PDB file of C-alpha atoms and ligand atoms in Angstrom:
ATOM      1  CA  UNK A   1      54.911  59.212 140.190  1.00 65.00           C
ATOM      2  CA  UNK A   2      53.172  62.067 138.510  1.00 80.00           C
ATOM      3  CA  UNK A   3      54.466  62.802 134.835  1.00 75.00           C
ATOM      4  CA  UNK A   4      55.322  66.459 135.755  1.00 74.00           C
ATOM      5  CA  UNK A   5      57.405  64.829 138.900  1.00 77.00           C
ATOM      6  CA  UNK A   6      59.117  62.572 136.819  1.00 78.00           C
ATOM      7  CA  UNK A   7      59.899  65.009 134.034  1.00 74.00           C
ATOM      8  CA  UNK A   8      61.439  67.166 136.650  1.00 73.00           C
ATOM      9  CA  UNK A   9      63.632  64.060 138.247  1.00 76.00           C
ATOM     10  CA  UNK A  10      64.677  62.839 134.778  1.00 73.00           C
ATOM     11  CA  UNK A  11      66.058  66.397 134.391  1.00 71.00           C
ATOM     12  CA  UNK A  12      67.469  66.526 137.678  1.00 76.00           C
ATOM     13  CA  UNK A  13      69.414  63.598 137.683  1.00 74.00           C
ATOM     14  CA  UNK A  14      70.655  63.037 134.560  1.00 72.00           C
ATOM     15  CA  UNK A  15      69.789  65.189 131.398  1.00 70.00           C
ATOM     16  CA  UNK A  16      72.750  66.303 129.760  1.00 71.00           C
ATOM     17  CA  UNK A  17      73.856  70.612 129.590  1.00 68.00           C
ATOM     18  CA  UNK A  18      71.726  70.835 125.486  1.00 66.00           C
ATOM     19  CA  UNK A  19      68.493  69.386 126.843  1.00 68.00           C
ATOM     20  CA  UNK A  20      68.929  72.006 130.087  1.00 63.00           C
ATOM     21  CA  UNK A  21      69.558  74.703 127.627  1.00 64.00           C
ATOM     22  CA  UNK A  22      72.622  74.950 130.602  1.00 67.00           C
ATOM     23  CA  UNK A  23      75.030  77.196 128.216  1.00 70.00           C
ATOM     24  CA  UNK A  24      76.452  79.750 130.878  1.00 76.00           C
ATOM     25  CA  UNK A  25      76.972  83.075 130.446  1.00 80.00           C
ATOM     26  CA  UNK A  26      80.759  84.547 130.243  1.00 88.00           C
ATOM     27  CA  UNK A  27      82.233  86.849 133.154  1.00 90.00           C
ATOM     28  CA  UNK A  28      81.883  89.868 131.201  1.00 92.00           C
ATOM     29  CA  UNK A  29      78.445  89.778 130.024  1.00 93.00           C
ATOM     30  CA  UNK A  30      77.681  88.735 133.323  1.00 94.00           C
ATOM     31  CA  UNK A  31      79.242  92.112 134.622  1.00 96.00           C
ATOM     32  CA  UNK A  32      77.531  94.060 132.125  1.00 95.00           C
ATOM     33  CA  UNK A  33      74.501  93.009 132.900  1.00 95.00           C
ATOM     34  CA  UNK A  34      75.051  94.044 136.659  1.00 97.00           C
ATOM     35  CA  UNK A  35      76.413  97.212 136.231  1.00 97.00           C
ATOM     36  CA  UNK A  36      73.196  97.909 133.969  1.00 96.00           C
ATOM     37  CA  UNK A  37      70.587  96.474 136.364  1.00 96.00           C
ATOM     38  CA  UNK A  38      72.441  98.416 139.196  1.00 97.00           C
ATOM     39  CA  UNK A  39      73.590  95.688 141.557  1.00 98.00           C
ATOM     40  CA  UNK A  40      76.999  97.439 142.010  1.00 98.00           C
ATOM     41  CA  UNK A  41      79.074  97.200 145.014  1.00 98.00           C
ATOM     42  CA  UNK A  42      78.544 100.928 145.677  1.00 98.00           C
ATOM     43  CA  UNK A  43      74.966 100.474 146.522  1.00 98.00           C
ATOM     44  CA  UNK A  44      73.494  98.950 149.968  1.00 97.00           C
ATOM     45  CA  UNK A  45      73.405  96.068 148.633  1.00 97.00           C
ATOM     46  CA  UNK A  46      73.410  93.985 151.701  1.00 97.00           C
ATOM     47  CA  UNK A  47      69.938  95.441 152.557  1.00 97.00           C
ATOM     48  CA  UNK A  48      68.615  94.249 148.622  1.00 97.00           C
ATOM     49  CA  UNK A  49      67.264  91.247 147.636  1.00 98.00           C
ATOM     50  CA  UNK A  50      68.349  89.450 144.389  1.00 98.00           C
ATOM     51  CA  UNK A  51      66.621  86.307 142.947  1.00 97.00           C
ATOM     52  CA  UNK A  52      68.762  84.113 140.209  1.00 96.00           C
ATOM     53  CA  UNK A  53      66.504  81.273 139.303  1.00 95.00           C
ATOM     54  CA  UNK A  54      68.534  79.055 136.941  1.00 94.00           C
ATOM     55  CA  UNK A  55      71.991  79.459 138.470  1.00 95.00           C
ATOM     56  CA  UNK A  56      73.797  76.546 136.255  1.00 93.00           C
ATOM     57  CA  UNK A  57      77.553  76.969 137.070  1.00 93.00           C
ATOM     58  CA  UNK A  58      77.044  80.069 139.326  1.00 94.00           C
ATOM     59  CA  UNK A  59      78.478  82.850 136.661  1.00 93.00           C
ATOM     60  CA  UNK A  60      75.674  85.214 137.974  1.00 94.00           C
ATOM     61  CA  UNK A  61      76.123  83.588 141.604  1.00 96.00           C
ATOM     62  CA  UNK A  62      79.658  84.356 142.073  1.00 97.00           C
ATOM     63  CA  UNK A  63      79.663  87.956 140.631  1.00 97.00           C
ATOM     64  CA  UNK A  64      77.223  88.737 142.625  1.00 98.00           C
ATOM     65  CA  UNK A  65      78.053  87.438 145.898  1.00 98.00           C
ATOM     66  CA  UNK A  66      81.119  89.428 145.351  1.00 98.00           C
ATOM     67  CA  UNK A  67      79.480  92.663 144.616  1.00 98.00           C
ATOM     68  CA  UNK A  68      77.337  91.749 147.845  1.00 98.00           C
ATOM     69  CA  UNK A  69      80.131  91.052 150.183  1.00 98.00           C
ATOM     70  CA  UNK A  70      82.349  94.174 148.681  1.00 97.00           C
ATOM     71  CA  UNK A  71      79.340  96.198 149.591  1.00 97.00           C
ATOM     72  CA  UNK A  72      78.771  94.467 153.044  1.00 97.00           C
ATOM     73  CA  UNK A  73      82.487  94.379 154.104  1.00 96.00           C
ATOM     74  CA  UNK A  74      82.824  98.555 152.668  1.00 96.00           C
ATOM     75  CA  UNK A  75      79.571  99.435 155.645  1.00 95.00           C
ATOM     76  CA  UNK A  76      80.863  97.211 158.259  1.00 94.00           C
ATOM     77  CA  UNK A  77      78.008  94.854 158.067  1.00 90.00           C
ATOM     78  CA  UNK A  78      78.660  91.394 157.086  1.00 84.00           C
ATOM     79  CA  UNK A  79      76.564  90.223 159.865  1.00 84.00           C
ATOM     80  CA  UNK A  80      73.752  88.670 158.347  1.00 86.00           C
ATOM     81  CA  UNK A  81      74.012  88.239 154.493  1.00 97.00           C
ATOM     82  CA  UNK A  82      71.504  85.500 154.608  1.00 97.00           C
ATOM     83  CA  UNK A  83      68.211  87.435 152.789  1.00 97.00           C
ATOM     84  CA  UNK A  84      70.362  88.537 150.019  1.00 98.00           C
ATOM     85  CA  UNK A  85      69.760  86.353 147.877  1.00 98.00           C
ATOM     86  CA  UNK A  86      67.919  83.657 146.569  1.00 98.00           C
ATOM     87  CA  UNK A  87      68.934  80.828 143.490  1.00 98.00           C
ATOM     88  CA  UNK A  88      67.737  78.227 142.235  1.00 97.00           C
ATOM     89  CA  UNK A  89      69.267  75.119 140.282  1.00 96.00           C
ATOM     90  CA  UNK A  90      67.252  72.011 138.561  1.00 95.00           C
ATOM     91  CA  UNK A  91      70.370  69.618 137.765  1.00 94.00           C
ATOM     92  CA  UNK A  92      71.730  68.062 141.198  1.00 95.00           C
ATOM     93  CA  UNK A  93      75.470  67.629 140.216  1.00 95.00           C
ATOM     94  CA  UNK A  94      75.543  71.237 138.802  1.00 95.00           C
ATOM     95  CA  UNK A  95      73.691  72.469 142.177  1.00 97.00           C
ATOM     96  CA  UNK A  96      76.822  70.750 144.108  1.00 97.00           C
ATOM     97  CA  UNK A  97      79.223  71.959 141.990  1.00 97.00           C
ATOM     98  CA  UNK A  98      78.130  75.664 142.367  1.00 97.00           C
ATOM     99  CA  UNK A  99      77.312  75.477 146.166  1.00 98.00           C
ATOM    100  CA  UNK A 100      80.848  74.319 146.910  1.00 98.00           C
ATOM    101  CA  UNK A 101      82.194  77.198 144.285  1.00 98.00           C
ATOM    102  CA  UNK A 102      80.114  79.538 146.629  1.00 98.00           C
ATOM    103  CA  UNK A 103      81.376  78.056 150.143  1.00 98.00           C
ATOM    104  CA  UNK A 104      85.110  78.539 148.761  1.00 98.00           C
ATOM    105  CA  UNK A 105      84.349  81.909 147.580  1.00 98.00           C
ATOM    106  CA  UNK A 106      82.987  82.977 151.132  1.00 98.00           C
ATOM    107  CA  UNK A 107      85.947  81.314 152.702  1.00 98.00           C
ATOM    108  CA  UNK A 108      88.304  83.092 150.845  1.00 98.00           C
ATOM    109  CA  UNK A 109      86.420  86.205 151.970  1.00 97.00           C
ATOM    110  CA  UNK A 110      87.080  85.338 155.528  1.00 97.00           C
ATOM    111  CA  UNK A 111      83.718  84.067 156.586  1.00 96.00           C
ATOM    112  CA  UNK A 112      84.192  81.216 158.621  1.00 97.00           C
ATOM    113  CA  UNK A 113      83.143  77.717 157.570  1.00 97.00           C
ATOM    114  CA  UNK A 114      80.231  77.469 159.658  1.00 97.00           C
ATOM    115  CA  UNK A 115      79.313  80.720 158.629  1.00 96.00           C
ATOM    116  CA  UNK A 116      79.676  80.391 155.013  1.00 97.00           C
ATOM    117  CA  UNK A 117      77.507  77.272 155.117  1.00 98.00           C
ATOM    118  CA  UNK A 118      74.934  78.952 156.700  1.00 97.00           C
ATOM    119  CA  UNK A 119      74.919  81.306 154.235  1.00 97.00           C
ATOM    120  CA  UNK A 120      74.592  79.011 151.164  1.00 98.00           C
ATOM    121  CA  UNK A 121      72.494  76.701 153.172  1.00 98.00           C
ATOM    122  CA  UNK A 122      69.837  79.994 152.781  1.00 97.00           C
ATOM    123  CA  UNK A 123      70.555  81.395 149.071  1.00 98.00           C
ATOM    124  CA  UNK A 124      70.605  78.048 147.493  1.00 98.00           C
ATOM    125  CA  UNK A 125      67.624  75.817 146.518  1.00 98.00           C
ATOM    126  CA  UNK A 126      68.058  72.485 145.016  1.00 97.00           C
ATOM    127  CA  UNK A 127      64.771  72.010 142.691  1.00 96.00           C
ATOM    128  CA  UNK A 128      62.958  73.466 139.523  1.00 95.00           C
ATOM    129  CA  UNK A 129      62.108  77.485 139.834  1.00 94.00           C
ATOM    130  CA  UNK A 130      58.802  76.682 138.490  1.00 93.00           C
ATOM    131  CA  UNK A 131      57.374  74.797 141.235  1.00 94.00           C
ATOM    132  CA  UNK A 132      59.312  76.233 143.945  1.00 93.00           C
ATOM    133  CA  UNK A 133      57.800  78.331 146.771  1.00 93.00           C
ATOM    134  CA  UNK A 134      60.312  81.304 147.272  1.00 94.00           C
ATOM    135  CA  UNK A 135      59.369  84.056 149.178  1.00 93.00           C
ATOM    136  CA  UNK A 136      59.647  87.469 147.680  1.00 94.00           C
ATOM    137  CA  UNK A 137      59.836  90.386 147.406  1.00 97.00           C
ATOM    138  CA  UNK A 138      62.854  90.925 145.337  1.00 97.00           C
ATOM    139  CA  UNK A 139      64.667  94.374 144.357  1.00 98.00           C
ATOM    140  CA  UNK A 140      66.534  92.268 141.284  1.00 97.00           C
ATOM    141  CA  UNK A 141      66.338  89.375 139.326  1.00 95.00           C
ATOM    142  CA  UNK A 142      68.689  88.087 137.067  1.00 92.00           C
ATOM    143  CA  UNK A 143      69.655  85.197 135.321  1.00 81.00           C
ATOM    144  CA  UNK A 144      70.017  84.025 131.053  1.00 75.00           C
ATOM    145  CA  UNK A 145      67.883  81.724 130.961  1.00 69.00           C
ATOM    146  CA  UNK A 146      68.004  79.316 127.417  1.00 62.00           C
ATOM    147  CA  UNK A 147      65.745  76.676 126.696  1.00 55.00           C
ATOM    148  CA  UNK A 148      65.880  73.868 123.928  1.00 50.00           C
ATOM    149  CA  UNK A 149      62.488  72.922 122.610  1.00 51.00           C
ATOM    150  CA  UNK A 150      62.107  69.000 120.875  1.00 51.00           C
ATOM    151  CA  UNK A 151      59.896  67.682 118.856  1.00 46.00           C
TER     152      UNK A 151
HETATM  153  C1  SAM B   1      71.549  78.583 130.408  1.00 83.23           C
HETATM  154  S1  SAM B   1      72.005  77.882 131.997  1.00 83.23           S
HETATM  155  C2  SAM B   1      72.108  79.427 132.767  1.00 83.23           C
HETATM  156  C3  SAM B   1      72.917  79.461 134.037  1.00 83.23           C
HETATM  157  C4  SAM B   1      73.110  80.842 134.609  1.00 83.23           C
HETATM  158  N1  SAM B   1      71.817  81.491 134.877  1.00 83.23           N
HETATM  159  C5  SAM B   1      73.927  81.691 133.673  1.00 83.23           C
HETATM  160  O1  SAM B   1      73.381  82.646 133.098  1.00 83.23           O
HETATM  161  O2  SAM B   1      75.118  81.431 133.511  1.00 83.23           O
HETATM  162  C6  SAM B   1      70.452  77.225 132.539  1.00 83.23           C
HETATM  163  C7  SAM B   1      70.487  76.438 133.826  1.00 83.23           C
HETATM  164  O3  SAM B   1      69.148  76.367 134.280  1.00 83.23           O
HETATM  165  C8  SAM B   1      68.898  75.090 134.845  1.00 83.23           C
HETATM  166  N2  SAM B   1      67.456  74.901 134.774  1.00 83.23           N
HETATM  167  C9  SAM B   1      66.708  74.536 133.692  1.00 83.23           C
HETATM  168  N3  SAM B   1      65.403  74.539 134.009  1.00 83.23           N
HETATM  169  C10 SAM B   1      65.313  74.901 135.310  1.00 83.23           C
HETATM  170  C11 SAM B   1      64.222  75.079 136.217  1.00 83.23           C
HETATM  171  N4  SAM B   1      62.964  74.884 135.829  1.00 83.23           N
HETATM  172  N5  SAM B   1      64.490  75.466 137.495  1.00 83.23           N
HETATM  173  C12 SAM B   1      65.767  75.667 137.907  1.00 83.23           C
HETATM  174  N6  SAM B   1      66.850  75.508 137.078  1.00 83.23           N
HETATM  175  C13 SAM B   1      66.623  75.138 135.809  1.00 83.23           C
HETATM  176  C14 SAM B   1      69.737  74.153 134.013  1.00 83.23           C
HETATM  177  O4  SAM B   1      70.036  72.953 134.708  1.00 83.23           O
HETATM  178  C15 SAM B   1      70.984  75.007 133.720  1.00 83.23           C
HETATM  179  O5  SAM B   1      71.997  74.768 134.665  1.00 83.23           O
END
């Protein structure tokens, strides 16, 4: 294996939160940050794209697929959410952990399973940002992004 490829496993399977810089970012900061960007539910937001490329335990994630399908549900069209948004998450067991956050959150919402794993199936990547190929373009991007350094 290539050392870059086996950098990125090692930190995929099983670095701990420190050497991920994975410190997540509380509810209200998370709102702040938002409201100032402009992703606000009051906005079309279901014809936007937003990009979150280190999505850890989904702070950003959840906010705004809430703000998304607020906006969506307020214009009658929750049909096709699935461009929205994109995010991306190195660490496998954190990835799962979000995704089913998100599928729970869209069921609650009254999509219907199927549905709501379609959805996630689209916005989530498993992998690192860095060497991903996402396709843009994208109205916002957001995310707090930390990293540890070691010598
Ligand atoms: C500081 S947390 C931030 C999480 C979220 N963005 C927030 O603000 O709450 C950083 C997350 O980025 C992930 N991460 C680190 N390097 C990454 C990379 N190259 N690509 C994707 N995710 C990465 C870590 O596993 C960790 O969960």
């Amino acid at each position: 294996m290539c050392p870059i490829a086996d950098a990125v496993e090692r930190l995929a399977r099983d670095s701990d939160r420190s050497e991920r810089g994975a410190i997540f970012t509380r509810r209200e900061v998370v709102d702040f940050m938002l409201d100032l960007a402009g992703y606000t539910a009051d906005r079309p937001l279901y014809q936007m794209r937003l990009l979150e490329p280190s999505f850890g335990g989904g702070e950003f994630l959840l906010a705004v697929a809430s703000r998304l399908v607020t906006a969506a549900k307020a214009a009658g069209a929750v049909e096709d959410l699935v461009d929205c948004i994109r995010a991306v998450e190195l660490h496998r067991n954190t990835y799962l952990d979000t995704r089913s956050k998100i599928i729970g959150f869209l069921e609650q919402s009254g999509f219907a399973p199927k549905e709501s794993h379609r959805i996630v199936d689209a916005w989530l990547l498993h992998g690192d940002f860095l060497l991903s190929e996402i396709q843009g373009p994208f109205d916002f991007v957001v995310a707090i992004h930390r990293m540890s350094v070691r010598n």
